[in-house]
Short mmCIF file of C-alpha atoms and ligand atoms in Angstrom, two decimals:
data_model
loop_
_atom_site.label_atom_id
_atom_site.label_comp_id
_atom_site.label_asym_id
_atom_site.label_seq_id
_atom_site.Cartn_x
_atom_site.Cartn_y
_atom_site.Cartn_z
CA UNK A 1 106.83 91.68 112.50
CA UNK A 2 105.35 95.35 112.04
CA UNK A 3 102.37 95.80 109.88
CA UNK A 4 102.28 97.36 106.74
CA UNK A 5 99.48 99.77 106.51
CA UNK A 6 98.01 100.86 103.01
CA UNK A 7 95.20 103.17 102.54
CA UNK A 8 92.91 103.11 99.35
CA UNK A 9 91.81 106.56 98.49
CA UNK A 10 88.54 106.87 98.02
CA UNK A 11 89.55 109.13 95.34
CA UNK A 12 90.57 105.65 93.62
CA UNK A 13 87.67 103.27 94.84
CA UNK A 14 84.64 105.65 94.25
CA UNK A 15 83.74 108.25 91.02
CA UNK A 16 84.76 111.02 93.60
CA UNK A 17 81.92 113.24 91.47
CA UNK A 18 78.80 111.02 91.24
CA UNK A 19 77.16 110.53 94.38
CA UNK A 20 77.77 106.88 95.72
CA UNK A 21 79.36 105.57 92.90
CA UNK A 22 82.05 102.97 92.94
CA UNK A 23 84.63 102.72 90.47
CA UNK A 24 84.31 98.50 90.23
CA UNK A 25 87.89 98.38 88.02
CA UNK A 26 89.89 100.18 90.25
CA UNK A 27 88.89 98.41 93.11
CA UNK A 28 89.15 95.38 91.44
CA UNK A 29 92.72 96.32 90.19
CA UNK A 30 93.32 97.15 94.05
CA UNK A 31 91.98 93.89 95.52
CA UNK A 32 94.13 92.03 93.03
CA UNK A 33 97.32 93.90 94.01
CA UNK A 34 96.53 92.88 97.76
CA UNK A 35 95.43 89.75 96.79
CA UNK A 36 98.71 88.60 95.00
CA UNK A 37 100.77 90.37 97.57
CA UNK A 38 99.89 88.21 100.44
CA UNK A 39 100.08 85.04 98.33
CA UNK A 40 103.25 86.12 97.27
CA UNK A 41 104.30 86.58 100.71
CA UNK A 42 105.43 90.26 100.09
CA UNK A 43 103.27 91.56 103.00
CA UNK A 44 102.62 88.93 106.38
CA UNK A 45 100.77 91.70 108.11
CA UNK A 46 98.69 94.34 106.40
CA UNK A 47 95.92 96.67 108.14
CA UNK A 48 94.05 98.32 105.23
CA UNK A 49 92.06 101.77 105.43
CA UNK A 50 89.98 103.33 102.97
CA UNK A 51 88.31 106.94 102.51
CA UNK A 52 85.20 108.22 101.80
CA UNK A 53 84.86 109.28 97.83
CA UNK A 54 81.74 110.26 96.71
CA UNK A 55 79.89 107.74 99.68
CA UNK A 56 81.32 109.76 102.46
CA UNK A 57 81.83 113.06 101.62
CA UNK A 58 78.98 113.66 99.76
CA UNK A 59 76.73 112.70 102.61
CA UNK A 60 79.53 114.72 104.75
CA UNK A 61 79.02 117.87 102.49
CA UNK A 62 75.09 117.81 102.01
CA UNK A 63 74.79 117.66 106.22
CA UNK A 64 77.26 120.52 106.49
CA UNK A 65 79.41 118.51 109.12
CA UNK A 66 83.09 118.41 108.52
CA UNK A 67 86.18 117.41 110.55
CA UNK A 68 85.72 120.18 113.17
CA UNK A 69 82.20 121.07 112.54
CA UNK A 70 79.80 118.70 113.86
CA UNK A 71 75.93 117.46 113.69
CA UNK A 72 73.95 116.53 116.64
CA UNK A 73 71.68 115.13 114.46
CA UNK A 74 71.05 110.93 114.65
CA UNK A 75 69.98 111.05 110.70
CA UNK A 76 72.96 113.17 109.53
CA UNK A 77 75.90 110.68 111.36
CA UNK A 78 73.74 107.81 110.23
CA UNK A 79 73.34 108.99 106.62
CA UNK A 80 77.49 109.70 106.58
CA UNK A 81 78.00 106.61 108.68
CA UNK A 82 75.66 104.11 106.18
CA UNK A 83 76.70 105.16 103.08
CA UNK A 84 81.14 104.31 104.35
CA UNK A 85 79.64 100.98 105.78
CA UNK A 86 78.08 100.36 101.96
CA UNK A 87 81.35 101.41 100.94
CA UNK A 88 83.11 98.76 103.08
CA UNK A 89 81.41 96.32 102.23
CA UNK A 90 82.19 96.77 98.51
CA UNK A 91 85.76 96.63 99.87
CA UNK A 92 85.00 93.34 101.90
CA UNK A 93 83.74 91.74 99.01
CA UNK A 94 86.10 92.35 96.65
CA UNK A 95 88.52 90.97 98.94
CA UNK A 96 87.16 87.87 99.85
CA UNK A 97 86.38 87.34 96.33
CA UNK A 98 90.26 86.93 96.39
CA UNK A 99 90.77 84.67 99.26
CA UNK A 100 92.08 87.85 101.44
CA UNK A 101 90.76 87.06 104.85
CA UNK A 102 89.47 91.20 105.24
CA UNK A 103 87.63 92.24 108.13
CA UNK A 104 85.45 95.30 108.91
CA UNK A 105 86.28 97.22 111.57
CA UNK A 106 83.91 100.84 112.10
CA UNK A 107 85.35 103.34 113.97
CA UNK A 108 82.12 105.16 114.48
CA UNK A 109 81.71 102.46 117.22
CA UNK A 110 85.17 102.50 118.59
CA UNK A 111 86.47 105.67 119.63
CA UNK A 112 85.65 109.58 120.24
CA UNK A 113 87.14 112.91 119.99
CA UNK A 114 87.88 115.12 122.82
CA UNK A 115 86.95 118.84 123.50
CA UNK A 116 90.38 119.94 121.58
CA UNK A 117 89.55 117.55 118.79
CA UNK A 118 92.04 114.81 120.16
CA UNK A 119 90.98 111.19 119.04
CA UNK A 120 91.04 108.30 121.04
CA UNK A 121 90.44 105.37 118.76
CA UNK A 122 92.03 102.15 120.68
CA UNK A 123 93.46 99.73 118.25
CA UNK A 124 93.60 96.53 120.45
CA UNK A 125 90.78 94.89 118.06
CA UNK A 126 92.85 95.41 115.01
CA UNK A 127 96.07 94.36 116.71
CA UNK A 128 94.25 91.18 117.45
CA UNK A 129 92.64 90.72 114.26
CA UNK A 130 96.23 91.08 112.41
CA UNK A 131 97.63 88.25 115.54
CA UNK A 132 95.06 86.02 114.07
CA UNK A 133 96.04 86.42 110.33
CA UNK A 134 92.78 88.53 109.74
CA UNK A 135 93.61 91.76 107.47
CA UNK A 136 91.64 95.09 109.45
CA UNK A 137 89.93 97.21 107.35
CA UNK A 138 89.05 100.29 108.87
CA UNK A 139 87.56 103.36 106.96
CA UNK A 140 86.65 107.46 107.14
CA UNK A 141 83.74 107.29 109.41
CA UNK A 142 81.80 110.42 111.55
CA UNK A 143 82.95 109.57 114.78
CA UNK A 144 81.11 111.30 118.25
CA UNK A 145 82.51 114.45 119.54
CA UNK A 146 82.68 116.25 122.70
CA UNK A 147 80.55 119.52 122.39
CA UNK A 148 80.09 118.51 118.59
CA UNK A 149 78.11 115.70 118.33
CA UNK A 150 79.29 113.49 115.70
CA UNK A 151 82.68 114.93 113.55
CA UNK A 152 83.87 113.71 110.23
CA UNK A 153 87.23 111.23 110.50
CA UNK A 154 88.71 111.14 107.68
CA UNK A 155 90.92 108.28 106.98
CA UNK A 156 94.34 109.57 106.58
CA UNK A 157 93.61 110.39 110.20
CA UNK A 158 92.78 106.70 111.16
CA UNK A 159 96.58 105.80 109.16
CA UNK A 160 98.31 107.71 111.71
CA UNK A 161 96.76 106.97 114.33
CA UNK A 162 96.92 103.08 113.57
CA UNK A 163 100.45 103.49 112.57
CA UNK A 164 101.49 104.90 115.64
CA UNK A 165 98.81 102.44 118.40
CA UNK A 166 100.54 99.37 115.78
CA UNK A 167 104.32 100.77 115.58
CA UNK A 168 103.95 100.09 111.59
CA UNK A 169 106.77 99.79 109.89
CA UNK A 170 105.39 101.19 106.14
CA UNK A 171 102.70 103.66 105.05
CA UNK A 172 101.22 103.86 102.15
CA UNK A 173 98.30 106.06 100.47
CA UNK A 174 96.77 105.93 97.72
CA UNK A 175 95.62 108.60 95.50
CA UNK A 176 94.57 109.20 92.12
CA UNK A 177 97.39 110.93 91.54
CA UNK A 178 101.14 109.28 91.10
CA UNK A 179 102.54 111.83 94.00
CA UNK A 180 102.62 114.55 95.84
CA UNK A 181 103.09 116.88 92.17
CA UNK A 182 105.00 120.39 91.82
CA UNK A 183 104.31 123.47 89.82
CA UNK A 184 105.09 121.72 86.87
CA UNK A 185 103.30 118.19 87.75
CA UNK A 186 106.12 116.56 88.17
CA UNK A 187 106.45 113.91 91.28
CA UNK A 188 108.67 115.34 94.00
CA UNK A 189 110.52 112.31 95.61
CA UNK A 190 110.88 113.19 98.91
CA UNK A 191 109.19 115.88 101.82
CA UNK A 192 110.78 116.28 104.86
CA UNK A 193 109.44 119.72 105.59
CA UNK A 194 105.64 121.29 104.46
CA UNK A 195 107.68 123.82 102.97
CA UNK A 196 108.86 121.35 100.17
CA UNK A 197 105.49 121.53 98.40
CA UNK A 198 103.47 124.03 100.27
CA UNK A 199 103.49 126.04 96.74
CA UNK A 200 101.59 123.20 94.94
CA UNK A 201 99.62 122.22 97.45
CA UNK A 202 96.02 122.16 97.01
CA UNK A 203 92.89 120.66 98.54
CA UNK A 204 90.85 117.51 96.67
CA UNK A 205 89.85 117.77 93.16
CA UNK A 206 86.44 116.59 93.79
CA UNK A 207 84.36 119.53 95.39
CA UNK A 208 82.15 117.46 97.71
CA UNK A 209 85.34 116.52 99.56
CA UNK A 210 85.63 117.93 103.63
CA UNK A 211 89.14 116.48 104.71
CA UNK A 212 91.34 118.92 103.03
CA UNK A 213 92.91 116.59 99.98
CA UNK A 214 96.59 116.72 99.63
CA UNK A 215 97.59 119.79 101.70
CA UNK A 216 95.96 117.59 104.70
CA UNK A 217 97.48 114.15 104.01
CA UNK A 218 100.97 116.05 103.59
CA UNK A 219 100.57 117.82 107.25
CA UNK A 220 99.04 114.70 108.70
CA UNK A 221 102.20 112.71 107.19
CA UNK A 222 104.97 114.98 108.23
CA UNK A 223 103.82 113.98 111.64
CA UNK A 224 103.80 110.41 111.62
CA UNK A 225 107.06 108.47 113.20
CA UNK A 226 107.41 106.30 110.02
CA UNK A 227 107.89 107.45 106.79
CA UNK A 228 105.48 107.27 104.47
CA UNK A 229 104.57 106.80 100.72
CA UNK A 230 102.03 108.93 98.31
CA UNK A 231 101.86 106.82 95.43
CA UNK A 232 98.96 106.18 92.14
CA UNK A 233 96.90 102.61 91.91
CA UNK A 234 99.26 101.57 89.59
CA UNK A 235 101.96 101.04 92.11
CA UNK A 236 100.05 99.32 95.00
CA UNK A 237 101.71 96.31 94.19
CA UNK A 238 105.38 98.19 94.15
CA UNK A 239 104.71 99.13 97.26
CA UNK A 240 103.62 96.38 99.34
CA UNK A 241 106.63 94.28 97.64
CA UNK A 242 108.84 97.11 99.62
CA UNK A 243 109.33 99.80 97.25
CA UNK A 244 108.63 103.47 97.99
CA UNK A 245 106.88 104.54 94.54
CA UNK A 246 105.86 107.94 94.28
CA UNK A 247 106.51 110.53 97.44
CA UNK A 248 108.43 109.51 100.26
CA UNK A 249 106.99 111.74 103.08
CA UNK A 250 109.64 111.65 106.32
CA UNK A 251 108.53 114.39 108.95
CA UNK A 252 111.35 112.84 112.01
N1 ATP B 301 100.39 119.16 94.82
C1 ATP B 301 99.49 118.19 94.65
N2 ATP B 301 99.92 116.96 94.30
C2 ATP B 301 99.04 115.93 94.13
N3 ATP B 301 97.69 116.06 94.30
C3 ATP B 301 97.20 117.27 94.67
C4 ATP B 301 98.08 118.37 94.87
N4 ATP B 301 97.32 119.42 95.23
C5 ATP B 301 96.05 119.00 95.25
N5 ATP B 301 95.96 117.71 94.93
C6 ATP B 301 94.69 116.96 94.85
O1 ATP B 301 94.61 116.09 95.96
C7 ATP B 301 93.90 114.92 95.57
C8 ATP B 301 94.14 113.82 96.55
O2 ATP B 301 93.41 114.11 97.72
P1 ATP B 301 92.00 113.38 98.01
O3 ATP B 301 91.63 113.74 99.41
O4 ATP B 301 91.02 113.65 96.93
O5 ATP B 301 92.50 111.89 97.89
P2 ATP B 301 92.03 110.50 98.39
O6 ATP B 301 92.63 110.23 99.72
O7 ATP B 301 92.38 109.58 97.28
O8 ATP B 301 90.45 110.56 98.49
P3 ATP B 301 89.51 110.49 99.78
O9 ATP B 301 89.80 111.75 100.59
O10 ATP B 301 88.12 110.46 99.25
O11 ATP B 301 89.89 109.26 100.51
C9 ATP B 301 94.41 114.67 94.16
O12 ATP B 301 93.51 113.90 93.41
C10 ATP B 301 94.56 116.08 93.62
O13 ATP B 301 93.36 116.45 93.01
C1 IP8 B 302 83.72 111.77 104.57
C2 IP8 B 302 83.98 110.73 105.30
C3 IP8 B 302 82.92 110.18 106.15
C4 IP8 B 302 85.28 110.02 105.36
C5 IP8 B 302 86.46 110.84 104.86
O1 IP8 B 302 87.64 110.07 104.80
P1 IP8 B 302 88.74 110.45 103.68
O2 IP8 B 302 88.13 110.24 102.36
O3 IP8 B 302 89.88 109.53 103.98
O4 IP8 B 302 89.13 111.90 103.89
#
């Protein structure tokens, strides 16, 4: 059995605009969704992910580090780096509130980027954790850097890169929104080429926010073996009973 791998937005978990604060309904509405889909037996194997919202990219923002420009600073990856672990732990709770047997993994302490920005980030402790019926939840993180110090990873990054180390079978993010949205806000179905919504693509909404927003998660997608869905909280539970609510993003 391939996992399934879903990735709250921290768009959706946090108020993106308000400096470390979490939005308790939605990710209460979230947990519940998981929750019920692994009682209900809809999903066996589930890795979960979440971003940063206003925990991680504010910090991210105020220290001036971003995914390609770093801080060699201790207090700047530590202020980034505590603030996603708070964050996390909001997450944890929520879920074991539930009965959801969630467990934290940091990838701040697992893995590195290279000199051309290429991340190692081994997935062997997840693969285990989802052997023994644990659920990983990984999140955005700084992670160290060679000739950068410490880098922001932003989580859409960790989806792809856990999809492809844990062959998953389904992808899901997210997002505030309901899909990747045209010109007119409409939801386009499918993308199978950057081209497809390159007009309407923007960055994040929030202006603290240092991973690039849609435009990036579209790019990042298009790359990924397995196809993957863009979808609104509403249908986290569609999803991870097998539908593919919202944008269907197939790069190959
Ligand atoms: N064409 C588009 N369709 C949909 N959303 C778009 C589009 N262009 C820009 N956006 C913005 O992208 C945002 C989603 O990206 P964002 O990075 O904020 O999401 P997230 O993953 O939920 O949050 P985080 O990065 O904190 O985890 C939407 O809320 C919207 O403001
Ligand atoms: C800003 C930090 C530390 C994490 C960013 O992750 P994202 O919200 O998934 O882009």
């Amino acid at each position: 059995m391939n996992p399934t791998i879903l990735k709250l937005g921290g768009s959706v978990i946090t108020e993106k605009d308000r400096a470390e604060t979490l939005d308790g309904a939605a990710l209460d509405a979230a947990a519940d969704a998981v929750a019920e889909a692994m009682e209900g037996g809809d999903v066996s194997e589930l890795v979960l992910v979440h971003g940063g919202g206003s925990f991680g990219h504010h910090h991210a923002s105020e220290a001036g580090v971003t995914t390609t420009d770093g801080s060699g600073d201790a207090a700047d990856a530590i202020a980034i780096h505590g603030a996603m672990k708070t964050l996390n732990q909001f997450v944890l709770s929520r879920l074991h509130e539930r009965g959801v047997p969630a467990l934290p993994v940091h990838p701040l302490s697992a893995g590195a980027r290279d000199a051309d920005g290429d991340l190692d980030l081994p997935m062997n402790q997840a693969a285990t954790m989802l052997n023994e019926g644990f659920v990983p939840v990984l999140h955005g993180d700084v992670i160290a850097t060679a000739g950068e110090g410490v880098t922001v990873l932003s989580g859409d990054e960790i989806v792809t890169t856990a999809a492809e180390h844990l062959s998953a079978d389904r992808v899901g993010l997210c997002s505030t929104v309901p899909g990747v949205l045209d010109g007119n806000d409409e939801v386009i179905p499918e993308i199978t080429a950057f081209e497809d919504a390159a007009d309407a693509l923007g960055g994040s909404d929030a202006d603290a926010d240092v991973t690039g927003g849609m435009a990036a998660k579209v790019r990042q997608l298009l790359d990924l073996g397995a196809p993957a869905s863009v979808f609104g909280p509403e249908s986290i539970g569609a999803f991870l009973a097998g539908e593919q609510p919202g944008t269907t993003i197939r790069g190959r």
